[in-house]
C-alpha angles and dihedrals in degrees: 000000000000116000103250093195094068119107121240111298117241133202116247096259091055087066091054093256109135117189114201133349108258117102117259127233119260093268096026087227140108086257089071084085104088112250097017114124132185128201132182137195115192123199118195118161137151136002139227133036120017116255104186110238094013107059162177089252124210106158145097148159135262125201126202116193114197093207141348097257128079102293093199091057093038108038121183134216113268143170135200132208123189110208094177120356102214092120146096107229124148129216101025099109094061090050090051091049101043102023094228136110117211100164139069110255116243127192123196148134120309102254092040092068098096093046093046091048090050091051091047091053090053090049094051094043091062091065096033109043091163092071110121093359111061095355141041127288125267128250110211114206115212126160129187152193128197114255095175095123091071103014140064093250096182091057093071088205099178105102134187093265090056092051093048092047091052090051096045094045095048110133140190090227117111106294115257112244143202121028097009134113112340088358095063097101101025127118129196132187091352092303134088109289134179138120123008134164142185140162144203135209121230125191122210125173090344090305119117121223132180137221122190138184133205119188137191103208121200105140147088140052124264093245090056098054118115124193114200088343097309123110112247092229091059092053101051128350090204089066091057099072101156092184090073127074113345125226139182139129100008119137143259133207121201121194116190126191131183137174091216112110096243126162124235094263092054091046091051089054090052091049091054091056091061086079089068091053090050089049090055090064093044108272116158094181088235123216093258096039122113103213117175134165127197122186127188139176119225091214107118102225095153142047136173119253124219089277093055094252120140111244135173114273094234097183091066104024097088097054090043096061116104114220094226141070098248093199088067101034136100087233091070090053090053090048090054089052090049091053093049095047097043093046092050093048093044091056091048091049089052089057099041093047098047117097125211111282128193115204143167122345090009093294112160131199110195120216111243108260100240094184093056093045092049091047091050091050091049092050088054091045091241098128138024116257119263112252 
């Protein structure tokens, strides 16, 4: 399982490595956006040879709640960008068509998607008994990466109780990172991957807004990894041991949240810029990689009336309007920068915070050695020393 001999894992900034120039939110996490909550359930059982359907198990589920109210009754604006479509998500097409998100967002392992979606439907039906009877249907949103290198993928070990626990336990605290929740069995750039998060502050007309990213990283080869813009192989050849954990196509999921009152078109534009942040760490969006980005605004512009129809939330709509055309403003440029920087840092946090994990058939995903990377950067005068 997890390598107990490893020292405490540290986020990238704790090593003196500072990606980007914009200021971070107070927690430097997607939960800096007021109302957003994140919950994880991690499942790690058994060791040794793979017995399909029985283990070893290295998997989990992660829940992202856009706000604390009933999301089905109070949907939010959202946009989706498909970087490379080799994936098995559910619920994205309706978001692309209507521009609204009315579901919690769940992340998990590939073959768990139908079971997780089923559990999510049960969870939402409890608070919305009118669904499919006196009201519209429900669009569950579940995204995935393949954790089959470490996990018994065929076992589909995420059950309804795990999904419900992740939703109920979701917190506004800084999101846990590394080998937790959906990230438990993921690998990235030949190291242990998983969950990572980061955020940026944006100021507009003396008002401060936030944008945050949460990623599920499961992509890339070791020779492609870039730290603070510099290829790993140029920093220290010892770090580039290609005989260790492999890598390759994999997948990545990027979830973006902001408290700016953006519309779905603007949010789709933000989602598309996550690809630049992924490129900064070395992503090639490989042929067999499922790379998806979903962006949403926490501003509650809509609500359902007593007939289940979506209507404008008039009591808040006036104060939520921005007095600029964002498509032509400097603010949009700064938002693009915030997306790129927070996506890049979130991926790096997922690597720096993940410990070594041993999984099925003796497969091992080594936690990225943060101390060695930081030392190599310092030797090359590419970061300030950690104090």
